[in-house]
Short mmCIF file of C-alpha atoms and ligand atoms in Angstrom, two decimals:
data_model
loop_
_atom_site.label_atom_id
_atom_site.label_comp_id
_atom_site.label_asym_id
_atom_site.label_seq_id
_atom_site.Cartn_x
_atom_site.Cartn_y
_atom_site.Cartn_z
CA UNK H 246 203.10 -32.64 75.22
CA UNK H 247 205.06 -29.52 74.44
CA UNK H 248 205.00 -30.37 70.74
CA UNK H 249 201.24 -30.83 70.85
CA UNK H 250 200.82 -27.36 72.38
CA UNK H 251 202.95 -25.82 69.64
CA UNK H 252 200.85 -27.57 67.01
CA UNK H 253 197.65 -26.27 68.56
CA UNK H 254 199.06 -22.74 68.74
CA UNK H 255 200.00 -22.87 65.06
CA UNK H 256 196.53 -24.14 64.14
CA UNK H 257 194.90 -21.28 66.07
CA UNK H 258 197.16 -18.68 64.51
CA UNK H 259 196.38 -20.08 61.06
CA UNK H 260 192.64 -19.93 61.64
CA UNK H 261 192.89 -16.36 62.95
CA UNK H 262 194.77 -15.33 59.83
CA UNK H 263 192.08 -16.84 57.59
CA UNK H 264 189.35 -14.96 59.47
CA UNK H 265 191.33 -11.72 59.26
CA UNK H 266 191.90 -12.07 55.51
CA UNK H 267 188.25 -12.92 54.93
CA UNK H 268 187.11 -9.78 56.78
CA UNK H 269 189.51 -7.59 54.85
CA UNK H 270 188.19 -9.04 51.59
CA UNK H 271 184.59 -8.47 52.69
CA UNK H 272 185.38 -4.89 53.61
CA UNK H 273 187.04 -4.22 50.29
CA UNK H 274 184.10 -5.68 48.41
CA UNK H 275 181.49 -3.72 50.32
CA UNK H 276 180.62 -0.06 50.15
CA UNK H 277 182.31 2.04 52.76
CA UNK H 278 182.61 5.79 53.07
CA UNK H 279 185.70 7.00 51.31
CA UNK H 280 185.42 4.44 48.48
CA UNK H 281 185.40 7.07 45.76
CA UNK H 282 185.73 6.64 42.06
CA UNK H 283 189.04 7.09 40.39
CA UNK H 284 190.29 5.83 37.14
CA UNK H 285 189.28 2.17 37.01
CA UNK H 286 189.03 -0.52 34.32
CA UNK H 287 186.43 1.48 32.39
CA UNK H 288 187.65 3.24 29.27
CA UNK H 289 185.82 6.01 27.45
CA UNK H 290 183.64 4.32 24.80
CA UNK H 291 184.08 4.70 21.03
CA UNK H 292 180.77 6.59 20.78
CA UNK H 293 180.85 6.89 16.95
CA UNK H 294 180.93 3.08 16.60
CA UNK H 295 177.95 2.48 18.88
CA UNK H 296 174.26 2.05 18.01
CA UNK H 297 171.67 4.24 19.72
CA UNK H 298 169.11 1.54 20.56
CA UNK H 299 166.60 3.36 22.76
CA UNK H 300 165.82 6.65 24.52
CA UNK H 301 164.42 7.15 28.01
CA UNK H 302 162.90 10.58 28.69
CA UNK H 303 163.12 11.71 32.31
CA UNK H 304 161.87 15.28 32.82
CA UNK H 305 164.52 17.62 31.41
CA UNK H 306 166.76 14.69 30.62
CA UNK H 307 166.85 12.54 27.47
CA UNK H 308 168.90 9.40 27.99
CA UNK H 309 170.27 7.88 24.80
CA UNK H 310 171.25 4.24 25.37
CA UNK H 311 174.06 2.97 23.17
CA UNK H 312 176.15 -0.14 22.67
CA UNK H 313 178.08 -1.94 19.94
CA UNK H 314 176.45 -3.88 17.07
CA UNK H 315 178.29 -7.01 18.34
CA UNK H 316 176.79 -6.58 21.80
CA UNK H 317 173.29 -6.06 20.35
CA UNK H 318 173.64 -9.29 18.36
CA UNK H 319 174.77 -11.17 21.50
CA UNK H 320 171.91 -9.74 23.58
CA UNK H 321 169.40 -10.83 20.93
CA UNK H 322 170.90 -14.31 20.88
CA UNK H 323 170.77 -14.44 24.69
CA UNK H 324 174.56 -14.81 24.89
CA UNK H 325 176.95 -12.89 27.14
CA UNK H 326 178.21 -9.71 25.49
CA UNK H 327 181.91 -9.76 24.48
CA UNK H 328 184.44 -8.79 27.16
CA UNK H 329 185.27 -5.10 26.64
CA UNK H 330 181.70 -4.16 25.63
CA UNK H 331 180.55 -0.66 26.62
CA UNK H 332 176.98 0.17 27.61
CA UNK H 333 176.47 3.91 27.48
CA UNK H 334 173.78 6.21 28.78
CA UNK H 335 174.32 9.62 27.19
CA UNK H 336 172.39 12.05 29.34
CA UNK H 337 171.27 15.06 27.25
CA UNK H 338 169.90 18.19 28.90
CA UNK H 339 168.41 20.78 26.51
CA UNK H 340 169.99 19.04 23.56
CA UNK H 341 173.51 19.10 25.01
CA UNK H 342 175.50 16.24 26.54
CA UNK H 343 175.34 16.66 30.32
CA UNK H 344 177.23 13.46 31.26
CA UNK H 345 178.03 9.94 30.14
CA UNK H 346 177.18 6.95 32.32
CA UNK H 347 179.24 3.97 31.20
CA UNK H 348 179.33 0.32 32.18
CA UNK H 349 181.85 -2.05 30.73
CA UNK H 350 182.15 -5.84 30.68
CA UNK H 351 185.55 -6.41 32.24
CA UNK H 352 185.69 -10.22 32.41
CA UNK H 353 183.94 -13.45 31.45
CA UNK H 354 181.96 -13.78 34.70
CA UNK H 355 178.31 -12.66 34.78
CA UNK H 356 179.18 -10.17 37.56
CA UNK H 357 182.31 -8.76 35.93
CA UNK H 358 181.08 -5.27 35.10
CA UNK H 359 182.64 -1.93 36.04
CA UNK H 360 181.04 1.51 36.07
CA UNK H 361 182.17 5.07 35.46
CA UNK H 362 180.76 8.59 35.12
CA UNK H 363 182.37 10.84 32.51
CA UNK H 364 181.87 14.58 32.08
CA UNK H 365 181.13 15.99 28.58
CA UNK H 366 184.88 16.64 28.16
CA UNK H 367 185.37 12.89 28.81
CA UNK H 368 187.12 13.39 32.15
CA UNK H 369 186.07 11.22 35.10
CA UNK H 370 183.84 12.53 37.85
CA UNK H 371 186.35 11.92 40.62
CA UNK H 372 184.01 12.14 43.59
CA UNK H 373 181.46 9.64 42.31
CA UNK H 374 180.99 6.44 44.30
CA UNK H 375 180.76 3.89 41.48
CA UNK H 376 180.08 1.11 44.01
CA UNK H 377 176.56 2.56 44.08
CA UNK H 378 176.18 2.13 40.32
CA UNK H 379 177.36 -1.45 40.65
CA UNK H 380 175.09 -2.35 43.55
CA UNK H 381 171.96 -1.05 41.83
CA UNK H 382 172.81 -2.68 38.48
CA UNK H 383 173.72 -5.95 40.19
CA UNK H 384 169.98 -6.48 40.75
CA UNK H 385 169.94 -7.09 36.98
CA UNK H 386 172.65 -9.75 36.93
CA UNK H 387 170.26 -12.10 35.10
CA UNK H 388 169.87 -9.42 32.41
CA UNK H 389 173.59 -8.73 31.88
CA UNK H 390 173.47 -5.88 34.44
CA UNK H 391 171.09 -3.99 32.13
CA UNK H 392 167.83 -2.24 32.82
CA UNK H 393 167.07 -1.72 29.11
CA UNK H 394 167.70 -5.29 27.93
CA UNK H 395 164.20 -5.70 26.35
CA UNK H 396 164.68 -2.48 24.35
CA UNK H 397 168.12 -3.60 23.18
CA UNK H 398 166.71 -6.96 22.11
CA UNK H 399 163.83 -5.31 20.26
CA UNK H 400 166.08 -2.83 18.44
CA UNK H 401 166.10 -3.23 14.68
CA UNK H 402 163.58 -6.04 14.58
C1 HEC Y 193 169.29 3.20 41.93
C2 HEC Y 193 169.60 2.45 40.73
C3 HEC Y 193 170.68 2.91 39.78
C4 HEC Y 193 171.90 3.46 40.04
C5 HEC Y 193 172.51 3.83 41.40
C6 HEC Y 193 172.55 3.64 38.76
N1 HEC Y 193 171.75 3.19 37.75
FE1 HEC Y 193 172.26 3.04 35.79
N2 HEC Y 193 170.34 2.61 35.32
C7 HEC Y 193 169.31 2.45 36.22
C8 HEC Y 193 168.06 2.34 35.50
C9 HEC Y 193 166.67 2.15 36.14
C10 HEC Y 193 168.37 2.44 34.13
C11 HEC Y 193 167.39 2.43 32.93
C12 HEC Y 193 167.20 3.85 32.40
C13 HEC Y 193 166.29 4.69 33.23
O1 HEC Y 193 165.26 4.18 33.71
O2 HEC Y 193 166.60 5.89 33.40
C14 HEC Y 193 169.82 2.57 34.05
C15 HEC Y 193 170.53 2.59 32.87
C16 HEC Y 193 171.91 2.62 32.80
C17 HEC Y 193 172.70 2.39 31.59
C18 HEC Y 193 172.15 1.95 30.22
C19 HEC Y 193 172.17 0.42 30.13
C20 HEC Y 193 171.11 -0.21 31.02
O3 HEC Y 193 171.47 -0.77 32.07
O4 HEC Y 193 169.91 -0.15 30.68
C21 HEC Y 193 174.00 2.60 31.93
C22 HEC Y 193 175.19 2.47 31.02
C23 HEC Y 193 174.03 2.96 33.35
N3 HEC Y 193 172.75 2.95 33.84
C24 HEC Y 193 175.19 3.28 34.04
C25 HEC Y 193 175.18 3.71 35.37
C26 HEC Y 193 176.33 4.33 36.04
C27 HEC Y 193 177.69 4.58 35.43
C28 HEC Y 193 175.91 4.62 37.31
C29 HEC Y 193 176.68 5.32 38.42
C30 HEC Y 193 177.35 6.56 38.09
C31 HEC Y 193 174.54 4.15 37.43
N4 HEC Y 193 174.13 3.62 36.24
C32 HEC Y 193 173.82 4.19 38.62
C33 HEC Y 193 169.46 2.35 37.59
C34 HEC Y 193 170.58 2.79 38.31
#
């Protein structure tokens, strides 16, 4: 009888631990105040090696979209872009770089993208909440997290 009680107690403690771990993981995955951008997996892109495949004009802003020739070939073929690929939105205001928005493929999975905001001097905007970038772009998971996939596929053809 005593042994049975101990077994039950252990089972309950185990279940509680699982629930606790699951909630911590959920919390860490979600957006919560204070989750601010710092250095993450995203590196500054090799801009000179990238193709400028389309431009989006937004008022005073001209957004030059850029990625690698390898990524453009993969996008055209409908294949996942290589791990490490940078997607870059260079935001020009009055002909000068105002900021760089960068997403980078950080793993094989369709949802393995990371985001970062860089100033013109290539430093990171430390108070940016990059979880917001991710959550908006996640709506495009079927399009490799891209809003300008059709433009990238049409480029050069
Ligand atoms: C509310 C939705 C939303 C948020 C938040 C957002 N984006 Fe975007 N992003 C877009 C849209 C829409 C485009 C297409 C260009 C346009 O319409 O201006 C785009 C384009 C891009 C592109 C060019 C590749 C592509 O997907 O077409 C990059 C790179 C990018 N965003 C990075 C970022 C980064 C970095 C952040 C956060 C600092 C961010 N985005 C936040 C909606 C969003």
